[in-house]
Short mmCIF file of C-alpha atoms and ligand atoms in Angstrom, two decimals:
data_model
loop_
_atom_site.label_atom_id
_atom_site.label_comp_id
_atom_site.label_asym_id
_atom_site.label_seq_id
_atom_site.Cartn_x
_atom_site.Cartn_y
_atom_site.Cartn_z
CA UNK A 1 61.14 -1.46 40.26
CA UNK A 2 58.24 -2.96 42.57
CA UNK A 3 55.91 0.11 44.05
CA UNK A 4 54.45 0.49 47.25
CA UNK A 5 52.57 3.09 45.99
CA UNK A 6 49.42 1.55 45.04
CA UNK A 7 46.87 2.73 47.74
CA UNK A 8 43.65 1.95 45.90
CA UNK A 9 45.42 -1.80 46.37
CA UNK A 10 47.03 -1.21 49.73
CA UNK A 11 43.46 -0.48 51.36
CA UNK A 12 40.90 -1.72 49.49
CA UNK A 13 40.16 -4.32 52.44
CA UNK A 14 38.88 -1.39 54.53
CA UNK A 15 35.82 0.28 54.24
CA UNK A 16 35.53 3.97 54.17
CA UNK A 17 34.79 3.77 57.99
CA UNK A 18 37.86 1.84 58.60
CA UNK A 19 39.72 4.28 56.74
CA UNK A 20 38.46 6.98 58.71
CA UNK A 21 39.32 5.22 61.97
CA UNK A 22 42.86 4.44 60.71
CA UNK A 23 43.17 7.96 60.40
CA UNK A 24 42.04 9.15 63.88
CA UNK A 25 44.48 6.61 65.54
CA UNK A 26 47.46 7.43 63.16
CA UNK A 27 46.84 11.13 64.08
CA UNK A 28 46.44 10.51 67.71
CA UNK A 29 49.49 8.34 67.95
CA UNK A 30 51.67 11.21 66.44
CA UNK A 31 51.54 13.11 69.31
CA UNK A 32 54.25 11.48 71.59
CA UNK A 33 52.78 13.27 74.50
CA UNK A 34 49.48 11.74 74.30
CA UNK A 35 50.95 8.37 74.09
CA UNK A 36 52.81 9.01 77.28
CA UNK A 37 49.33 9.95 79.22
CA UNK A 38 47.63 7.16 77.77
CA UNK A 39 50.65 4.69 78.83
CA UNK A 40 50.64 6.30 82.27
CA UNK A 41 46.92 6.04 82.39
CA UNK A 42 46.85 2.29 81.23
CA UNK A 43 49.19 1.27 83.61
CA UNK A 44 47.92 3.02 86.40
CA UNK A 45 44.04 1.83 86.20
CA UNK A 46 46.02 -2.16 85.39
CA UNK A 47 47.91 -1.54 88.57
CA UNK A 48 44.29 -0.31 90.55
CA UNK A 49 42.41 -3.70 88.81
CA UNK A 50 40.46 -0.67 87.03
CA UNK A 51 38.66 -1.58 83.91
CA UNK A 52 40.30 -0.57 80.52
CA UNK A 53 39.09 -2.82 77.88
CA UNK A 54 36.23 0.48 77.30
CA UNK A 55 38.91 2.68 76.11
CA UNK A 56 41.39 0.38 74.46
CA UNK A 57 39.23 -2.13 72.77
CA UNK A 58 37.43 0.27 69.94
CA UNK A 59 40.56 2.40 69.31
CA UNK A 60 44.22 0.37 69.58
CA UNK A 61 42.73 -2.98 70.25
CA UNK A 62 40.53 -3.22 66.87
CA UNK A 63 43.11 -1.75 64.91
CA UNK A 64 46.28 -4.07 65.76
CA UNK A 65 44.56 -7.55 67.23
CA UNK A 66 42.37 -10.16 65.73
CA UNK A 67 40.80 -10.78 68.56
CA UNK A 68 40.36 -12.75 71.62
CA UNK A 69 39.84 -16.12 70.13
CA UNK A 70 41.39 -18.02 67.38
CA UNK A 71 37.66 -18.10 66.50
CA UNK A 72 37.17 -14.09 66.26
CA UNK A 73 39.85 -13.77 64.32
CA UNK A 74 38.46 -15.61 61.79
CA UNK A 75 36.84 -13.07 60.26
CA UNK A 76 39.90 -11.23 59.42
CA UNK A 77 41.80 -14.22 58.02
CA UNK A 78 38.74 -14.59 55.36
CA UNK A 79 39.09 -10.89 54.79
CA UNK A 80 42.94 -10.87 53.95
CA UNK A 81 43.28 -13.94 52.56
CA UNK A 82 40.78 -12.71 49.56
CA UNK A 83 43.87 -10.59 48.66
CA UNK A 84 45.96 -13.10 49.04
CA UNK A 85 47.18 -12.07 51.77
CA UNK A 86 47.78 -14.51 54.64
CA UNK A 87 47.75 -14.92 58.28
CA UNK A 88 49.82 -16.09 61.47
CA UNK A 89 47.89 -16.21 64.54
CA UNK A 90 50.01 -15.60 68.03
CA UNK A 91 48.59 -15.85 70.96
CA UNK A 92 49.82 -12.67 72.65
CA UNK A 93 50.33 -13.18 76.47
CA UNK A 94 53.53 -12.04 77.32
CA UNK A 95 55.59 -12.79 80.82
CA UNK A 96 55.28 -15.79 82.12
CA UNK A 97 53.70 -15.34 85.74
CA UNK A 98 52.21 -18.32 87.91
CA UNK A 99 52.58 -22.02 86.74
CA UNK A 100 48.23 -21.96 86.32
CA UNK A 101 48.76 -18.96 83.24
CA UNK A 102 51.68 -20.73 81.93
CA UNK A 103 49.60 -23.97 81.46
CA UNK A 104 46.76 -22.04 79.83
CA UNK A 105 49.18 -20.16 77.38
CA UNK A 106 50.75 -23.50 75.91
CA UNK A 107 47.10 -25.10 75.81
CA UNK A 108 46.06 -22.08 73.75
CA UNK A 109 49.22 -22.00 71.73
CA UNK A 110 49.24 -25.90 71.34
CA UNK A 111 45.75 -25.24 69.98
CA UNK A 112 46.78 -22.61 67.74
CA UNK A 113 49.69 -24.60 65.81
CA UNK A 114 46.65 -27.71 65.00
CA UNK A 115 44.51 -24.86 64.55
CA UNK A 116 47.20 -23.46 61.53
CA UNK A 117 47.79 -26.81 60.61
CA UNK A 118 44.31 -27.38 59.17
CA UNK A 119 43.88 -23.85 57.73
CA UNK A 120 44.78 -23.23 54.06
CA UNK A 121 45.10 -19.48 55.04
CA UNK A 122 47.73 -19.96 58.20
CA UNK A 123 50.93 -21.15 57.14
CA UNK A 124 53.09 -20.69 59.94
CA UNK A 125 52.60 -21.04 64.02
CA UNK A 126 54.17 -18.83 66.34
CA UNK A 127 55.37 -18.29 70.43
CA UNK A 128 57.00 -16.34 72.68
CA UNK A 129 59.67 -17.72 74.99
CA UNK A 130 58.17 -15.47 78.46
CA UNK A 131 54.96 -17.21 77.44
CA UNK A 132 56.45 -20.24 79.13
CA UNK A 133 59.23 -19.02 81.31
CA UNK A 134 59.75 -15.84 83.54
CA UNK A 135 62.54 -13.14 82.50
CA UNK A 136 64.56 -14.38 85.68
CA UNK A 137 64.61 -17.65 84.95
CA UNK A 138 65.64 -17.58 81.18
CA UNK A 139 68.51 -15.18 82.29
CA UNK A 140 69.40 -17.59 84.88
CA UNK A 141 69.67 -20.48 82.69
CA UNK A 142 71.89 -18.21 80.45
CA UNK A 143 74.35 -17.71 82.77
CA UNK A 144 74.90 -20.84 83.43
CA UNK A 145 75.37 -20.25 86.90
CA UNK A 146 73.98 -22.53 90.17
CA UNK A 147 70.69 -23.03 90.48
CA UNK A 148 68.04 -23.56 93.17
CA UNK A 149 65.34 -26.72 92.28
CA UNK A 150 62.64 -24.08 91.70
CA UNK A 151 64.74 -22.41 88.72
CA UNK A 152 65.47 -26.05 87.48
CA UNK A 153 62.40 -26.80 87.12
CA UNK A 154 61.03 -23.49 85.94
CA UNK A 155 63.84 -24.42 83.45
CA UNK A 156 62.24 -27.90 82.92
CA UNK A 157 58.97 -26.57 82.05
CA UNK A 158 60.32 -24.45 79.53
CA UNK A 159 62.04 -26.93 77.89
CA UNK A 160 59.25 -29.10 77.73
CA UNK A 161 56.97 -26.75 75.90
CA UNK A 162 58.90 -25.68 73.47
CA UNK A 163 59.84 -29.61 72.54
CA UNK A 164 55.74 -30.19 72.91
CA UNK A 165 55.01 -27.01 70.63
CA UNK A 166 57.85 -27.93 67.88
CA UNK A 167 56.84 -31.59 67.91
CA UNK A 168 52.97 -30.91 67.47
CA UNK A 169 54.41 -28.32 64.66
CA UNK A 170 56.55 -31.07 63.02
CA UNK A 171 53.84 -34.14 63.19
CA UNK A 172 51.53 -31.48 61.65
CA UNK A 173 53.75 -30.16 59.21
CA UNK A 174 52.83 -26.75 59.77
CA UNK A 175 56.41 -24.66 60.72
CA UNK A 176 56.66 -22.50 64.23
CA UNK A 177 58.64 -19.51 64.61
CA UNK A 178 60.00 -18.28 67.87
CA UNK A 179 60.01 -14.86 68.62
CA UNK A 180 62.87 -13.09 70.02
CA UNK A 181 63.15 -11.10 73.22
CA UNK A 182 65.60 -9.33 75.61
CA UNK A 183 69.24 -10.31 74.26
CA UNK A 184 70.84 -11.02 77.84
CA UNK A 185 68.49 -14.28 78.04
CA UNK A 186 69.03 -15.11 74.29
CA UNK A 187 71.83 -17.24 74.69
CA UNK A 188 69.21 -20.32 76.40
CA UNK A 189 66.59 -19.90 74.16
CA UNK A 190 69.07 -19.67 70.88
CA UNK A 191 70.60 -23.50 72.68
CA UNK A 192 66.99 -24.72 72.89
CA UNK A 193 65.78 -23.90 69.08
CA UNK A 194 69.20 -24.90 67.39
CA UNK A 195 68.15 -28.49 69.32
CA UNK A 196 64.75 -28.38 68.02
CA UNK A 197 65.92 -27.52 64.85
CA UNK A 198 68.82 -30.13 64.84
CA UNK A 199 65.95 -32.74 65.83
CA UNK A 200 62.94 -31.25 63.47
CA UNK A 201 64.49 -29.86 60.76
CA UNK A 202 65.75 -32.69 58.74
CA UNK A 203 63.66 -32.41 55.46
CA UNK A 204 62.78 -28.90 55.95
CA UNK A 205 62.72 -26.02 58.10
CA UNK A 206 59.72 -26.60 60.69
CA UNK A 207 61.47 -24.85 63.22
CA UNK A 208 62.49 -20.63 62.85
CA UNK A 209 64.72 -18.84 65.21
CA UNK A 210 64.29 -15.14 65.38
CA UNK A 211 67.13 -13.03 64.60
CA UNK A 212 67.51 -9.67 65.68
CA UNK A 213 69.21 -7.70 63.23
CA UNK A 214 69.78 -4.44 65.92
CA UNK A 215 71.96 -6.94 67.30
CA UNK A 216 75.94 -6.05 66.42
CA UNK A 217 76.32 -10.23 66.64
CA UNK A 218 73.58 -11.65 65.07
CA UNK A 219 74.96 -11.96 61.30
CA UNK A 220 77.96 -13.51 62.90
CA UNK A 221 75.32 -16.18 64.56
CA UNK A 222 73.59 -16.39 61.39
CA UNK A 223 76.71 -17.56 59.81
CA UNK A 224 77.97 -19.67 62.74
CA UNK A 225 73.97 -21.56 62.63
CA UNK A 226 74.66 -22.07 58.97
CA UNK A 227 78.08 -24.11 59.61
CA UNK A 228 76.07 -26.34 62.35
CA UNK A 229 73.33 -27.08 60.14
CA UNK A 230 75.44 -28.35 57.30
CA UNK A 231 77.58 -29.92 59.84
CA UNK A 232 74.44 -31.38 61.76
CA UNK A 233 72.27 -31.87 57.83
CA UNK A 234 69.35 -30.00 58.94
CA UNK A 235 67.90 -27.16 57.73
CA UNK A 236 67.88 -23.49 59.15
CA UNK A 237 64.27 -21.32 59.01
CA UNK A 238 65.26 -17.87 59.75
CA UNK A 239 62.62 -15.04 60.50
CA UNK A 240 64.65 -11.64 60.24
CA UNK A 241 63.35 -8.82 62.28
CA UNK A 242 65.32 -5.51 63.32
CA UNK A 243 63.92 -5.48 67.18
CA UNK A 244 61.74 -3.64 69.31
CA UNK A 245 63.44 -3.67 72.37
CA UNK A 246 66.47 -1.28 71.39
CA UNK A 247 66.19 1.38 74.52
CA UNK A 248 65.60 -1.24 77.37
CA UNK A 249 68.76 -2.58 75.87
CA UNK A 250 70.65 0.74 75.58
CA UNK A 251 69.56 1.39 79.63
CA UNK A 252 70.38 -1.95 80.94
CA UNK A 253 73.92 -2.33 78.98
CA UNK A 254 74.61 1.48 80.81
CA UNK A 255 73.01 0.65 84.11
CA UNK A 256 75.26 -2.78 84.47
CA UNK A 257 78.49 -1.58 82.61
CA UNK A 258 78.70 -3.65 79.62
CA UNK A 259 79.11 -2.27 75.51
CA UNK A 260 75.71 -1.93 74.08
CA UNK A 261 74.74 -5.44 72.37
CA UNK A 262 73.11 -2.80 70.24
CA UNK A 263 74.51 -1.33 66.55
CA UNK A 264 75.49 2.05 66.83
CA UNK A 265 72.64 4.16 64.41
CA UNK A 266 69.83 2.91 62.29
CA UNK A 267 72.06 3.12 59.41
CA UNK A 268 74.24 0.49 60.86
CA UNK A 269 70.87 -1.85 61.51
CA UNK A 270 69.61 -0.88 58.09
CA UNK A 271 72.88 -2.30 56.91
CA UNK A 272 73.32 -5.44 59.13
CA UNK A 273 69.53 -6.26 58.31
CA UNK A 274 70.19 -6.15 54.10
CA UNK A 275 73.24 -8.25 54.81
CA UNK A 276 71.64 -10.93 56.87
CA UNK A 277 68.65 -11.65 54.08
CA UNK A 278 71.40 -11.35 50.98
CA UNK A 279 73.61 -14.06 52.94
CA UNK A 280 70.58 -16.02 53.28
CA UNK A 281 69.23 -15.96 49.71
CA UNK A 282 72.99 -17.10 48.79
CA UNK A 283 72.32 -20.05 51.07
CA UNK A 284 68.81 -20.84 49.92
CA UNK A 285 69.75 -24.73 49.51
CA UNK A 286 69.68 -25.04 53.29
CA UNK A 287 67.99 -21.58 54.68
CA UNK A 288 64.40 -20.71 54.64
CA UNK A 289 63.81 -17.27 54.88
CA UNK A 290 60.99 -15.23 56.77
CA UNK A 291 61.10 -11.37 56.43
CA UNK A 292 59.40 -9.40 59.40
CA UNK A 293 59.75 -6.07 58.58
CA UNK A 294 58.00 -2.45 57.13
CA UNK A 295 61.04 -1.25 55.37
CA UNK A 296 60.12 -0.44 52.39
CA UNK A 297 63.94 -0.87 51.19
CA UNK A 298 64.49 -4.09 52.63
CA UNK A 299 61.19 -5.29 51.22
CA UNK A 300 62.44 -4.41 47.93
CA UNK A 301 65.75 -5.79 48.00
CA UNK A 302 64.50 -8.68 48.56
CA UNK A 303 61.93 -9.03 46.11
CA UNK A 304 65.17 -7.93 43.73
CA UNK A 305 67.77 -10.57 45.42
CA UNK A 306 64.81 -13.28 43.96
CA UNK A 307 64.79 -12.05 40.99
CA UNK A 308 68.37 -11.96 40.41
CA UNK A 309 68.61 -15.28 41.47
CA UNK A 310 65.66 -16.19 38.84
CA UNK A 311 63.51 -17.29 41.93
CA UNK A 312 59.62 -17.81 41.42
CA UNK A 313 57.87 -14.94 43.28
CA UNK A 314 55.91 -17.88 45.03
CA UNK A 315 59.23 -19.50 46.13
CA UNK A 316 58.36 -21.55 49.10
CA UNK A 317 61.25 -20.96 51.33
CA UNK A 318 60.75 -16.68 51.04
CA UNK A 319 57.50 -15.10 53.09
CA UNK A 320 57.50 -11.16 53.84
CA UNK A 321 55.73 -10.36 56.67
CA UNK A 322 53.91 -7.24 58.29
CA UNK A 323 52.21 -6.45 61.14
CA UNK A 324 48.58 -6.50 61.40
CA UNK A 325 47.55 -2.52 61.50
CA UNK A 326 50.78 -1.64 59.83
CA UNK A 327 52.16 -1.30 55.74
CA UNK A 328 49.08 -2.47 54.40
CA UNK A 329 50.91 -0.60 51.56
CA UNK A 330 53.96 -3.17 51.56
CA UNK A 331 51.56 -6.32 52.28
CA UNK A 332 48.94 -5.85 49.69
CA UNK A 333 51.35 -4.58 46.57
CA UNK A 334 53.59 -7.70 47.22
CA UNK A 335 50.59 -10.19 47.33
CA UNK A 336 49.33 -8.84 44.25
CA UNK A 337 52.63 -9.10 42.85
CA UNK A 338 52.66 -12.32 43.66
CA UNK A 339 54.91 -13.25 46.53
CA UNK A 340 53.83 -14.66 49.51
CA UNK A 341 52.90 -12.24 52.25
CA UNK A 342 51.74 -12.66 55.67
CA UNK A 343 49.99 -10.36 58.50
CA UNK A 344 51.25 -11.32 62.29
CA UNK A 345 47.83 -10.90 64.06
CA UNK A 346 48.24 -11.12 68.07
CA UNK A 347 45.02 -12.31 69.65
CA UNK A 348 43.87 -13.00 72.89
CA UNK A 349 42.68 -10.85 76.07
CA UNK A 350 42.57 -6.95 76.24
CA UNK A 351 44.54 -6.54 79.52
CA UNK A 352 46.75 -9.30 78.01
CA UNK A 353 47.75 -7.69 74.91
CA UNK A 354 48.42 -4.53 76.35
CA UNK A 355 52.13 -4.47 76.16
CA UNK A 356 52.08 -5.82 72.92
CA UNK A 357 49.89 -2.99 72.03
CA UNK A 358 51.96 -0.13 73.67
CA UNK A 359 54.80 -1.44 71.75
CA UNK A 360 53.01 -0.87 68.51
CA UNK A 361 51.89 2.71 69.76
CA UNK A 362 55.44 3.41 71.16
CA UNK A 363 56.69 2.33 67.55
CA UNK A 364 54.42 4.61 65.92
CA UNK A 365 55.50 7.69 68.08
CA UNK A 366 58.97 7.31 68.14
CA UNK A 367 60.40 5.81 64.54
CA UNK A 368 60.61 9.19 62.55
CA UNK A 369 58.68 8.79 59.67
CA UNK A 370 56.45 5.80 60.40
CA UNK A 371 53.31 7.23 61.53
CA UNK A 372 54.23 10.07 59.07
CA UNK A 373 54.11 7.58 56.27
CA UNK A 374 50.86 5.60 57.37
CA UNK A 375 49.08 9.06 57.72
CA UNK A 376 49.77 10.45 54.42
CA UNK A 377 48.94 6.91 52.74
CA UNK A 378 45.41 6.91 54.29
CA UNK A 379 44.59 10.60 53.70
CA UNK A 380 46.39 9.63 49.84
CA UNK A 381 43.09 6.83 49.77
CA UNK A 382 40.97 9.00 50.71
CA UNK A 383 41.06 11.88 48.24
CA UNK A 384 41.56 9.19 45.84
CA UNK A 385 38.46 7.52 46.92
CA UNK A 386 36.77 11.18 46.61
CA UNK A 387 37.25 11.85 43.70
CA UNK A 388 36.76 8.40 41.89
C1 LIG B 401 56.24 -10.02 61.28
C2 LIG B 401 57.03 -9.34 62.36
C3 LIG B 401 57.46 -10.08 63.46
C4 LIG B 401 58.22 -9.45 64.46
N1 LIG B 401 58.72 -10.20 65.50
C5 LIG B 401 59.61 -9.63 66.37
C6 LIG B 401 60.32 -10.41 67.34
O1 LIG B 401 60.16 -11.63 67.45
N2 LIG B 401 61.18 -9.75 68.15
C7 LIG B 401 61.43 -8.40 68.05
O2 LIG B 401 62.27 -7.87 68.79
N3 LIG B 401 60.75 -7.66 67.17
C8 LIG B 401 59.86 -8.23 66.32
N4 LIG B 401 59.22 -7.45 65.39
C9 LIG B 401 59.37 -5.96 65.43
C10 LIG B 401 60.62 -5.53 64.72
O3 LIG B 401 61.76 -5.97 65.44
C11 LIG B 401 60.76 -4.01 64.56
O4 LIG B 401 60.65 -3.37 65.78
C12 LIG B 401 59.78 -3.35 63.65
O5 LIG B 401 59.35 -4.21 62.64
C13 LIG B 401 60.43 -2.10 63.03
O6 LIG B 401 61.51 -2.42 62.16
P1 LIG B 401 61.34 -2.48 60.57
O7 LIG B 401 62.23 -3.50 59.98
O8 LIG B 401 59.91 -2.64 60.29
O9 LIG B 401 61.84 -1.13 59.93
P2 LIG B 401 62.26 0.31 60.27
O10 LIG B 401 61.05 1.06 60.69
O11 LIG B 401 63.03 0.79 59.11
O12 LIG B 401 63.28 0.23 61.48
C14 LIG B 401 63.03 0.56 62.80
C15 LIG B 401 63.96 -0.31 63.61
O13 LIG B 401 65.34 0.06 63.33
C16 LIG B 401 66.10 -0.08 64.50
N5 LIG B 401 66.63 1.23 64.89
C17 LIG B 401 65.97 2.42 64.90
N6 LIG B 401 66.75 3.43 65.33
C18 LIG B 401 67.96 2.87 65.59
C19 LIG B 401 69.19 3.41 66.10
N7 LIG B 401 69.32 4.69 66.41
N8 LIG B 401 70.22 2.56 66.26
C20 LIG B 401 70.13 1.24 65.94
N9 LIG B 401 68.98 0.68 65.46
C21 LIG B 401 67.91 1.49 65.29
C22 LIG B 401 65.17 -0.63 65.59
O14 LIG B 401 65.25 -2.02 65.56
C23 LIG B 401 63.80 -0.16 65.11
O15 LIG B 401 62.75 -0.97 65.60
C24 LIG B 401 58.49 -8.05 64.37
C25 LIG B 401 58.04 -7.34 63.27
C26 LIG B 401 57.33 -7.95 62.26
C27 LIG B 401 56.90 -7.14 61.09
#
C-alpha cells in the first residue's frame, strides 16, 4: 500500500528555517481564536485602506502564495519541479469589481495560460469565474430571469473571456481548468464550460469543469456531462474537489428556505467524492481526470483504481493535486512514486489574495485533524532531522 509517511521525502524542499516557520504558522493557526482576531483585524485595517502586507506577507503570504508575479514565482516552480513535482499558476483576484480590474485580471490570466504553455514545469492553466463577472450577475444569468442592458452585458463580458481564455488554452495546447464557486450561480457557468468544452474538446480535454463533490448533485451531473459528451464526441476534463464554501452554503440555503445543496456529514462527501473519481476511471476513454484534494484516502484510492486498471503511474489523463503550503506529505511521496503531481500556487497582490488566504487559514482551524496532521509531520522532520 502507497505511504504518506515518508517525511525525510515530504520536506526535503525546505530548509531547516522553512521547517521552523511551517511550524510557527501550523501552531498559530490551531488556535481558532487567534484566527478570528486576525480575520477581524485584516478586515478591519482593508476596510480603513490601512496597510497589511507587513503582517501578512512574512507569515501566511510566504507560506501559501508564489508570489506577486508569474515571474516571482519562478523560483518555486524550479524548486518543486526538481522533485518532480509540478506547478499551476492562478492568478488569485477574486470578485469581480469595476470593468478597469476585470480587464487587468484576464490580461494577467491570458498571460498566464501562454506563460504555462511554454513552460515544461506548468501543465495546466487555471481561472476563476468572479475574476470576470460579479456574484450578482452570474446569479442573475442563472435564473434566467429579465435582465437590465447593464447585466447583459456584464453577462457579455463574461462570456467573452472565458471563450478568449479557452481558445488561447486550445491554440496553445496547454488545458485550463475552471474553478468552482458558490453553487446558486453554478448553473451559468456549468452552461458556459460544457460549450467550451463541446467546441474545444474534440481530440482531448483542454477544457476542465470543477466539480464539487460536497454537492448532493454533482455525481448525478458528472454522469449526465458524460452522456453529452459521447452524444456531442468530445471529451470531458474533470478536476474533483470536495469545496470550500460548505457554511456560506449551509446559511444561505437556511436564510432563503431552500434544502441544503449540501451532503449531510463528511462521511457522506467522503463517499460521494470516492464515487465520482471510481466512475471516472471506468470512463477513462472519454474522461480526463484531475484530483484536488489532501485526503489521504482518496489519494490512495486512486493511485489503487490505476493500478487495478493496469494504468501507467504517468498516465496522462490522471494528475493529483495539492495546495501549495499544504500535504507536502501526499505531493512529494506520489511524485516519487511516480505519478504526476501538481501544487496550485495562487499569485498575485497581498491585499488581493487575502480571501484566498483566510480560506486556507479558516481550513486549517476548522477541519479536525488537518492542522493536527501538518503539525505532527513537521515536528516528525524535525527530530528526524536531529538526530540524523
Ligand atoms: C488543487 C485544488 C484545487 C481546488 N479548487 C477548488 C475549487 O475550484 N473550488 C472549491 O470549492 N474548492 C477548491 N479546493 C478546495 C477543496 O474544495 C477543499 O476545501 C479542500 O481541498 C479540503 O478537502 P479535501 O478533499 O482536501 O479533504 P478533507 O480535508 O478530507 O475534507 C474536507 C472537506 O470535506 C467537506 N466536509 C467537511 N465537513 C463536512 C460536513 N460536516 N458535511 C459535508 N461535507 C463536509 C468539505 O468540503 C471540506 O472542505 C481545491 C483544492 C485543491 C487541493
Amino acid at each position: 500500500m502507497l505511504s504518506f509517511d515518508n517525511t525525510e521525502i515530504a520536506f526535503r524542499y525546505k530548509s531547516n528555517y522553512d521547517l521552523s516557520r511551517a511550524r510557527i504558522l501550523f501552531s498559530t493557526l490551531a488556535n481558532p481564536g487567534l484566527v478570528n482576531v486576525g480575520k477581524s483585524l485584516t478586515y478591519f485595517a482593508l476596510k480603513m485602506h490601512l496597510p497589511v502586507a507587513w503582517a501578512i506577507k512574512p507569515t501566511l503570504y510566504k507560506h501559501f502564495v508564489g508570489g506577486e508575479t508569474l515571474e516571482e514565482c519562478e523560483k518555486t516552480v524550479k524548486l518543486l519541479s526538481k522533485f518532480n513535482v509540478k506547478s499551476i499558476l492562478d492568478y488569485s483576484v477574486e470578485g469581480g469589481k469595476d470593468q478597469q480590474t476585470m480587464q487587468r485580471t484576464l490580461d494577467e490570466t491570458l498571460r498566464s495560460v501562454i506563460h504555462a504553455a511554454k513552460h515544461p514545469d506548468i501543465p495546466f492553466s487555471v481561472f476563476k469565474p468572479t475574476a470576470f463577472a460579479s456574484q450578482q450577475v452570474l446569479t442573475l444569468a442563472s435564473e434566467n430571469t429579465a435582465i437590465d442592458d447593464e447585466t447583459a452585458n456584464a453577462i457579455r463580458f463574461f462570456k467573452d473571456s472565458v471563450e478568449k481564455l479557452c481558445k488561447t488554452a486550445f491554440e496553445n495546447d496547454i488545458p485550463i481548468m475552471i474553478d468552482a464557486e458558490d453553487s446558486w450561480y453554478q448553473p451559468f457557468v456549468d452552461q458556459v464550460v460544457t460549450e467550451m468544452m463541446e467546441k474545444y474538446n474534440k481530440q482531448k480535454a483542454i477544457v476542465y469543469n470543477t466539480l464539487q463533490m460536497y454537492r448532493t448533485d454533482r455525481l448525478e451531473f458528472l454522469k449526465e456531462s458524460l452522456r453529452k459528451a459521447e452524444a456531442g464526441n468530445y471529451y470531458l476534463g474533470i478536476k474533483f474537489v470536495r469545496g470550500a464554501y460548505m457554511e456560506k452554503e449551509r446559511l444561505r440555503a437556511a436564510e432563503k428556505g431552500y434544502p441544503s445543496p449540501i451532503q449531510p456529514d463528511k462521511e457522506a462527501t467522503d463517499r460521494n467524492y470516492d464515487a465520482g473519481i471510481a466512475f471516472t476511471i471506468d470512463h477513462l476513454d472519454r474522461i480526463s481526470v484531475f484530483n484536488g484534494s489532501h485526503n489521504e484516502k482518496s489519494n490512495r484510492l486512486l493511485t489503487e483504481l490505476m493500478t487495478k486498471k493496469g494504468l501507467a503511474r504517468n498516465e496522462s489523463r490522471i494528475w493529483f493535486s495539492q495546495l501549495y503550503g499544504m500535504s507536502d506529505h501526499i505531493s512529494f511521496n506520489l511524485a516519487e512514486e511516480g505519478f504526476n503531481v501538481t501544487k496550485y500556487i495562487p499569485y498575485g497582490p497581498v491585499r488581493n489574495i487575502l480571501p484566498y488566504l483566510i480560506r486556507r487559514a479558516e481550513e486549517n482551524t476548522s477541519i479536525a485533524g488537518q492542522t493536527g496532521r501538518e503539525l505532527a509531520l513537521l515536528e516528525q522532520e524535525r527530530i528526524r532531522r536531529k538526530k540524523s
